[in-house]
PDB file of C-alpha atoms in Angstrom:
ATOM      1  CA  LEU V   1      -0.720   2.639  10.200  1.00  0.00           C
ATOM      2  CA  ILE V   2      -3.270  -0.104  10.704  1.00  0.00           C
ATOM      3  CA  ASP V   3      -1.474  -2.870  12.366  1.00  0.00           C
ATOM      4  CA  GLN V   4      -2.138  -5.905   9.836  1.00  0.00           C
ATOM      5  CA  ARG V   5      -0.543  -8.287  12.186  1.00  0.00           C
ATOM      6  CA  LYS V   6      -3.552  -8.046  14.497  1.00  0.00           C
ATOM      7  CA  LEU V   7      -6.170  -8.398  11.878  1.00  0.00           C
ATOM      8  CA  PRO V   8      -8.932  -9.614  11.782  1.00  0.00           C
ATOM      9  CA  PHE V   9      -9.486  -9.797  15.464  1.00  0.00           C
ATOM     10  CA  GLU V  10      -8.281  -6.427  16.507  1.00  0.00           C
ATOM     11  CA  GLU V  11      -8.076  -3.019  14.711  1.00  0.00           C
ATOM     12  CA  VAL V  12      -5.087  -1.429  16.193  1.00  0.00           C
ATOM     13  CA  TYR V  13      -3.140   1.538  14.857  1.00  0.00           C
ATOM     14  CA  VAL V  14       0.582   2.149  15.040  1.00  0.00           C
ATOM     15  CA  SER V  15       1.526   5.772  15.093  1.00  0.00           C
ATOM     16  CA  CYS V  16       4.804   6.511  13.361  1.00  0.00           C
ATOM     17  CA  LYS V  17       6.436   9.788  13.790  1.00  0.00           C
ATOM     18  CA  SER V  18       9.845   9.225  12.355  1.00  0.00           C
ATOM     19  CA  ALA V  19      11.509   7.652   9.431  1.00  0.00           C
ATOM     20  CA  ASP V  20      12.832   5.022  11.812  1.00  0.00           C
ATOM     21  CA  SER V  21       9.506   4.012  13.347  1.00  0.00           C
ATOM     22  CA  VAL V  22       8.131   3.766   9.610  1.00  0.00           C
ATOM     23  CA  ALA V  23      11.124   1.457   8.549  1.00  0.00           C
ATOM     24  CA  LYS V  24      10.426  -0.554  11.706  1.00  0.00           C
ATOM     25  CA  ALA V  25       6.830  -0.866  11.003  1.00  0.00           C
ATOM     26  CA  ILE V  26       7.601  -2.111   7.302  1.00  0.00           C
ATOM     27  CA  LYS V  27      10.146  -4.518   8.738  1.00  0.00           C
ATOM     28  CA  ASP V  28       7.997  -5.999  11.237  1.00  0.00           C
ATOM     29  CA  MET V  29       5.178  -6.246   8.815  1.00  0.00           C
ATOM     30  CA  VAL V  30       2.829  -3.759  10.523  1.00  0.00           C
ATOM     31  CA  VAL V  31       2.237  -2.573   6.860  1.00  0.00           C
ATOM     32  CA  ARG V  32       2.544  -5.145   3.899  1.00  0.00           C
ATOM     33  CA  GLY V  33       1.675  -5.002   0.322  1.00  0.00           C
ATOM     34  CA  ALA V  34       4.135  -3.407  -2.123  1.00  0.00           C
ATOM     35  CA  PRO V  35       2.094  -0.274  -3.025  1.00  0.00           C
ATOM     36  CA  ALA V  36       0.962   0.268   0.799  1.00  0.00           C
ATOM     37  CA  ILE V  37       4.896   0.037   1.773  1.00  0.00           C
ATOM     38  CA  GLY V  38       5.754   2.490  -1.091  1.00  0.00           C
ATOM     39  CA  VAL V  39       3.262   4.970   0.158  1.00  0.00           C
ATOM     40  CA  ALA V  40       4.259   4.530   3.795  1.00  0.00           C
ATOM     41  CA  ALA V  41       8.160   4.883   2.975  1.00  0.00           C
ATOM     42  CA  ALA V  42       7.484   8.168   1.185  1.00  0.00           C
ATOM     43  CA  TYR V  43       5.761   9.549   4.231  1.00  0.00           C
ATOM     44  CA  GLY V  44       8.649   8.250   6.416  1.00  0.00           C
ATOM     45  CA  VAL V  45      10.890  10.551   4.212  1.00  0.00           C
ATOM     46  CA  ALA V  46       8.746  13.547   4.781  1.00  0.00           C
ATOM     47  CA  LEU V  47       8.585  12.743   8.631  1.00  0.00           C
ATOM     48  CA  ALA V  48      12.395  12.640   8.391  1.00  0.00           C
ATOM     49  CA  ALA V  49      12.201  16.019   6.739  1.00  0.00           C
ATOM     50  CA  LEU V  50       9.919  17.674   9.349  1.00  0.00           C
ATOM     51  CA  LYS V  51      12.367  16.451  12.040  1.00  0.00           C
ATOM     52  CA  PHE V  52      15.549  18.205  10.500  1.00  0.00           C
ATOM     53  CA  SER V  53      16.310  21.779  11.912  1.00  0.00           C
ATOM     54  CA  GLY V  54      18.851  24.000  10.264  1.00  0.00           C
ATOM     55  CA  GLU V  55      19.191  25.767   6.978  1.00  0.00           C
ATOM     56  CA  ASP V  56      22.325  23.676   5.761  1.00  0.00           C
ATOM     57  CA  LYS V  57      21.401  22.292   2.605  1.00  0.00           C
ATOM     58  CA  GLU V  58      24.212  19.693   2.346  1.00  0.00           C
ATOM     59  CA  LYS V  59      23.564  18.638   5.820  1.00  0.00           C
ATOM     60  CA  PHE V  60      19.837  18.284   5.032  1.00  0.00           C
ATOM     61  CA  ALA V  61      20.503  16.260   1.935  1.00  0.00           C
ATOM     62  CA  ASP V  62      22.830  13.760   3.715  1.00  0.00           C
ATOM     63  CA  TYR V  63      20.195  13.603   6.457  1.00  0.00           C
ATOM     64  CA  ILE V  64      17.551  12.791   3.993  1.00  0.00           C
ATOM     65  CA  ASN V  65      19.770  10.316   2.140  1.00  0.00           C
ATOM     66  CA  GLU V  66      20.549   8.572   5.233  1.00  0.00           C
ATOM     67  CA  ASN V  67      16.847   8.091   6.119  1.00  0.00           C
ATOM     68  CA  ILE V  68      16.239   6.852   2.614  1.00  0.00           C
ATOM     69  CA  ARG V  69      18.747   4.228   2.939  1.00  0.00           C
ATOM     70  CA  LEU V  70      17.287   3.225   6.257  1.00  0.00           C
ATOM     71  CA  LEU V  71      13.892   2.884   4.731  1.00  0.00           C
ATOM     72  CA  SER V  72      15.381   1.002   1.728  1.00  0.00           C
ATOM     73  CA  GLY V  73      16.587  -1.757   4.018  1.00  0.00           C
ATOM     74  CA  ALA V  74      13.217  -2.206   5.537  1.00  0.00           C
ATOM     75  CA  ARG V  75      11.840  -4.593   2.846  1.00  0.00           C
ATOM     76  CA  PRO V  76      14.324  -5.323  -0.050  1.00  0.00           C
ATOM     77  CA  THR V  77      11.670  -7.381  -2.067  1.00  0.00           C
ATOM     78  CA  ALA V  78       9.287  -4.654  -2.243  1.00  0.00           C
ATOM     79  CA  VAL V  79       9.475  -3.070  -5.720  1.00  0.00           C
ATOM     80  CA  ASN V  80       7.326   0.071  -4.784  1.00  0.00           C
ATOM     81  CA  LEU V  81       9.500   0.809  -1.938  1.00  0.00           C
ATOM     82  CA  PHE V  82      12.460   1.699  -4.220  1.00  0.00           C
ATOM     83  CA  TRP V  83      10.085   3.417  -6.668  1.00  0.00           C
ATOM     84  CA  ALA V  84       8.895   5.545  -4.107  1.00  0.00           C
ATOM     85  CA  LEU V  85      12.192   6.346  -2.386  1.00  0.00           C
ATOM     86  CA  ASP V  86      13.718   7.360  -5.780  1.00  0.00           C
ATOM     87  CA  ARG V  87      10.996   9.710  -6.512  1.00  0.00           C
ATOM     88  CA  MET V  88      11.503  11.399  -2.926  1.00  0.00           C
ATOM     89  CA  LYS V  89      15.318  11.388  -3.790  1.00  0.00           C
ATOM     90  CA  LYS V  90      14.781  13.357  -7.018  1.00  0.00           C
ATOM     91  CA  ILE V  91      13.212  16.057  -5.081  1.00  0.00           C
ATOM     92  CA  LEU V  92      16.368  16.832  -3.231  1.00  0.00           C
ATOM     93  CA  THR V  93      18.105  17.634  -6.569  1.00  0.00           C
ATOM     94  CA  SER V  94      15.103  19.009  -8.541  1.00  0.00           C
ATOM     95  CA  ASP V  95      15.913  22.453  -7.853  1.00  0.00           C
ATOM     96  CA  LYS V  96      19.108  23.441  -6.183  1.00  0.00           C
ATOM     97  CA  ASN V  97      18.113  27.262  -5.606  1.00  0.00           C
ATOM     98  CA  LEU V  98      15.313  26.212  -3.115  1.00  0.00           C
ATOM     99  CA  GLU V  99      16.088  26.676   0.526  1.00  0.00           C
ATOM    100  CA  VAL V 100      15.659  23.896   3.078  1.00  0.00           C
ATOM    101  CA  GLU V 101      12.032  24.649   4.293  1.00  0.00           C
ATOM    102  CA  LYS V 102      10.799  24.774   0.585  1.00  0.00           C
ATOM    103  CA  ILE V 103      12.546  21.456  -0.198  1.00  0.00           C
ATOM    104  CA  LYS V 104      10.538  20.096   2.960  1.00  0.00           C
ATOM    105  CA  ASP V 105       7.444  21.341   1.409  1.00  0.00           C
ATOM    106  CA  LYS V 106       8.218  19.443  -1.767  1.00  0.00           C
ATOM    107  CA  LEU V 107       8.922  16.254  -0.172  1.00  0.00           C
ATOM    108  CA  ILE V 108       5.689  16.503   1.672  1.00  0.00           C
ATOM    109  CA  GLU V 109       3.804  17.252  -1.602  1.00  0.00           C
ATOM    110  CA  GLU V 110       5.294  14.347  -3.116  1.00  0.00           C
ATOM    111  CA  ALA V 111       4.432  11.949  -0.663  1.00  0.00           C
ATOM    112  CA  GLU V 112       0.980  13.019  -0.857  1.00  0.00           C
ATOM    113  CA  GLU V 113       1.115  12.803  -4.703  1.00  0.00           C
ATOM    114  CA  ILE V 114       2.591   9.244  -4.583  1.00  0.00           C
ATOM    115  CA  GLU V 115      -0.489   8.185  -2.302  1.00  0.00           C
ATOM    116  CA  LYS V 116      -2.924  10.139  -4.715  1.00  0.00           C
ATOM    117  CA  GLN V 117      -1.297   8.231  -7.751  1.00  0.00           C
ATOM    118  CA  ASP V 118      -1.561   5.069  -6.184  1.00  0.00           C
ATOM    119  CA  LEU V 119      -5.238   5.164  -5.565  1.00  0.00           C
ATOM    120  CA  GLU V 120      -5.703   6.345  -9.109  1.00  0.00           C
ATOM    121  CA  ILE V 121      -3.776   3.483 -10.480  1.00  0.00           C
ATOM    122  CA  ASN V 122      -5.887   1.145  -8.275  1.00  0.00           C
ATOM    123  CA  TRP V 123      -9.038   2.587  -9.562  1.00  0.00           C
ATOM    124  CA  LYS V 124      -7.793   2.264 -13.212  1.00  0.00           C
ATOM    125  CA  ILE V 125      -6.857  -1.371 -12.792  1.00  0.00           C
ATOM    126  CA  GLY V 126     -10.536  -1.995 -11.431  1.00  0.00           C
ATOM    127  CA  GLN V 127     -11.941  -0.313 -14.630  1.00  0.00           C
ATOM    128  CA  ASN V 128      -9.498  -2.068 -16.989  1.00  0.00           C
ATOM    129  CA  GLY V 129      -9.525  -5.337 -15.238  1.00  0.00           C
ATOM    130  CA  LYS V 130     -13.206  -5.749 -15.376  1.00  0.00           C
ATOM    131  CA  LYS V 131     -13.166  -5.705 -19.288  1.00  0.00           C
ATOM    132  CA  ILE V 132     -11.606  -9.165 -19.103  1.00  0.00           C
ATOM    133  CA  PHE V 133     -14.993 -10.399 -18.098  1.00  0.00           C
ATOM    134  CA  ASP V 134     -17.023  -8.548 -20.679  1.00  0.00           C
ATOM    135  CA  LYS V 135     -18.328 -11.701 -22.655  1.00  0.00           C
ATOM    136  CA  ALA V 136     -19.218 -13.391 -19.255  1.00  0.00           C
ATOM    137  CA  THR V 137     -22.829 -14.524 -19.798  1.00  0.00           C
ATOM    138  CA  GLY V 138     -23.778 -14.970 -15.923  1.00  0.00           C
ATOM    139  CA  LYS V 139     -22.551 -13.953 -12.594  1.00  0.00           C
ATOM    140  CA  ILE V 140     -18.846 -14.608 -11.875  1.00  0.00           C
ATOM    141  CA  LYS V 141     -17.222 -16.631  -9.189  1.00  0.00           C
ATOM    142  CA  ILE V 142     -13.557 -15.328  -8.419  1.00  0.00           C
ATOM    143  CA  LEU V 143     -10.698 -16.963  -6.756  1.00  0.00           C
ATOM    144  CA  THR V 144      -7.917 -14.926  -5.039  1.00  0.00           C
ATOM    145  CA  HIS V 145      -4.516 -15.936  -3.726  1.00  0.00           C
ATOM    146  CA  CYS V 146      -2.741 -13.727  -0.875  1.00  0.00           C
ATOM    147  CA  ASN V 147      -3.663 -10.014  -0.224  1.00  0.00           C
ATOM    148  CA  ALA V 148      -4.421  -7.914  -3.044  1.00  0.00           C
ATOM    149  CA  GLY V 149      -6.931  -5.779  -1.309  1.00  0.00           C
ATOM    150  CA  ALA V 150      -7.122  -2.339  -0.013  1.00  0.00           C
ATOM    151  CA  LEU V 151      -4.865  -3.093   2.999  1.00  0.00           C
ATOM    152  CA  ALA V 152      -2.082  -3.729   0.275  1.00  0.00           C
ATOM    153  CA  THR V 153      -2.546  -0.367  -1.211  1.00  0.00           C
ATOM    154  CA  SER V 154      -3.078   3.186  -0.348  1.00  0.00           C
ATOM    155  CA  GLY V 155      -6.814   2.426   0.036  1.00  0.00           C
ATOM    156  CA  TYR V 156      -8.569   0.669  -2.722  1.00  0.00           C
ATOM    157  CA  GLY V 157      -6.916  -2.721  -3.870  1.00  0.00           C
ATOM    158  CA  THR V 158      -5.426  -4.175  -7.002  1.00  0.00           C
ATOM    159  CA  ALA V 159      -7.312  -7.549  -7.426  1.00  0.00           C
ATOM    160  CA  LEU V 160      -9.929  -6.150  -5.212  1.00  0.00           C
ATOM    161  CA  ALA V 161     -10.357  -3.238  -7.426  1.00  0.00           C
ATOM    162  CA  VAL V 162     -11.411  -5.470 -10.248  1.00  0.00           C
ATOM    163  CA  ILE V 163     -13.738  -7.284  -7.922  1.00  0.00           C
ATOM    164  CA  ARG V 164     -15.343  -4.022  -6.730  1.00  0.00           C
ATOM    165  CA  SER V 165     -15.716  -2.699 -10.264  1.00  0.00           C
ATOM    166  CA  LEU V 166     -17.489  -5.812 -11.387  1.00  0.00           C
ATOM    167  CA  ASP V 167     -19.733  -5.958  -8.208  1.00  0.00           C
ATOM    168  CA  ALA V 168     -20.815  -2.361  -8.803  1.00  0.00           C
ATOM    169  CA  GLU V 169     -22.289  -3.705 -12.156  1.00  0.00           C
ATOM    170  CA  GLY V 170     -23.800  -6.787 -10.241  1.00  0.00           C
ATOM    171  CA  LYS V 171     -21.660  -9.281 -12.072  1.00  0.00           C
ATOM    172  CA  VAL V 172     -19.953 -11.005  -9.023  1.00  0.00           C
ATOM    173  CA  ALA V 173     -21.669 -14.363  -7.638  1.00  0.00           C
ATOM    174  CA  ASN V 174     -19.030 -14.757  -4.768  1.00  0.00           C
ATOM    175  CA  VAL V 175     -15.369 -14.445  -4.315  1.00  0.00           C
ATOM    176  CA  ILE V 176     -13.513 -17.437  -3.072  1.00  0.00           C
ATOM    177  CA  VAL V 177     -10.360 -16.514  -0.861  1.00  0.00           C
ATOM    178  CA  ASP V 178      -7.618 -19.147  -0.299  1.00  0.00           C
ATOM    179  CA  GLU V 179      -5.824 -18.788   3.005  1.00  0.00           C
ATOM    180  CA  THR V 180      -2.388 -18.054   1.749  1.00  0.00           C
ATOM    181  CA  ARG V 181       0.231 -19.854   3.765  1.00  0.00           C
ATOM    182  CA  PRO V 182       2.377 -19.441   5.978  1.00  0.00           C
ATOM    183  CA  PHE V 183       1.186 -16.070   7.153  1.00  0.00           C
ATOM    184  CA  LEU V 184      -2.575 -16.462   6.083  1.00  0.00           C
ATOM    185  CA  GLN V 185      -2.527 -13.153   4.189  1.00  0.00           C
ATOM    186  CA  GLY V 186      -5.645 -14.328   2.294  1.00  0.00           C
ATOM    187  CA  ALA V 187      -7.644 -15.405   5.485  1.00  0.00           C
ATOM    188  CA  ARG V 188      -6.576 -12.610   7.779  1.00  0.00           C
ATOM    189  CA  LEU V 189      -6.170  -9.641   5.341  1.00  0.00           C
ATOM    190  CA  LEU V 190      -8.020  -9.989   1.904  1.00  0.00           C
ATOM    191  CA  LEU V 191     -10.911 -11.599   3.528  1.00  0.00           C
ATOM    192  CA  PHE V 192     -11.188  -8.663   5.994  1.00  0.00           C
ATOM    193  CA  SER V 193     -10.895  -6.100   3.100  1.00  0.00           C
ATOM    194  CA  LYS V 194     -13.457  -7.789   1.082  1.00  0.00           C
ATOM    195  CA  ILE V 195     -16.059  -7.638   4.105  1.00  0.00           C
ATOM    196  CA  TYR V 196     -14.894  -4.315   5.430  1.00  0.00           C
ATOM    197  CA  PHE V 197     -14.941  -2.513   2.306  1.00  0.00           C
ATOM    198  CA  THR V 198     -17.916  -4.279   0.523  1.00  0.00           C
ATOM    199  CA  LEU V 199     -19.968  -4.654   3.734  1.00  0.00           C
ATOM    200  CA  LYS V 200     -20.930  -8.044   2.407  1.00  0.00           C
ATOM    201  CA  ALA V 201     -20.417 -10.801   4.755  1.00  0.00           C
ATOM    202  CA  TRP V 202     -21.729 -13.487   2.259  1.00  0.00           C
ATOM    203  CA  PHE V 203     -19.579 -11.844  -0.512  1.00  0.00           C
ATOM    204  CA  ALA V 204     -16.396 -13.950   0.218  1.00  0.00           C
ATOM    205  CA  LYS V 205     -15.707 -17.585   0.999  1.00  0.00           C
ATOM    206  CA  LEU V 206     -12.488 -18.856   2.692  1.00  0.00           C
ATOM    207  CA  ILE V 207     -10.841 -21.991   1.717  1.00  0.00           C
ATOM    208  CA  SER V 208      -7.741 -23.942   2.433  1.00  0.00           C
ATOM    209  CA  ILE V 209      -5.085 -23.174  -0.134  1.00  0.00           C
ATOM    210  CA  THR V 210      -4.810 -26.933  -0.822  1.00  0.00           C
ATOM    211  CA  LEU V 211      -8.368 -26.822  -2.345  1.00  0.00           C
ATOM    212  CA  ALA V 212      -7.273 -24.149  -4.755  1.00  0.00           C
ATOM    213  CA  GLY V 213      -5.705 -26.477  -6.989  1.00  0.00           C
TER     214      GLY V 213
END
């Protein structure tokens, strides 16, 4: 996971090898943004599954549920966290005839599917969101708040997805990013995403949150 606490001055990655380390990364705000948290939590469950040794399905289910509870407490306000964990939990009971190793495979596949679906949702947000501006007669100036860029998702963005779709059609004049206090998510994370993923330093302008009105 890219350590969002270090951005934009350092690009540091945190290696997570267990559900516990993923939960700590979520709690400590290494990763933030509800969609990104959901994806990370799903992979946390997959990591837990890989660490389990044995063929006892009841013990395996108890072990996975224990790790799901651990992950669910990492960020109680993140809706996607519980959505993703619920999907992982359903895998445990989807087919009672499966052996432990097969269930492990299905948990890993589900985590990958959650990541894939989040990217697809982001892209659709961009395609549908740009339609709001269909009647715009000139290039658009857009004001954003907080972090709704690629770092908050599995890699494309939500509000940033709309901006990227509009920019692909040459419709964006520039983007105004408010700093977003107290953690400066706009200044540190969204601004970084906009420059990093569009490769246009001129594309975004940072302002104090008090100027946003």
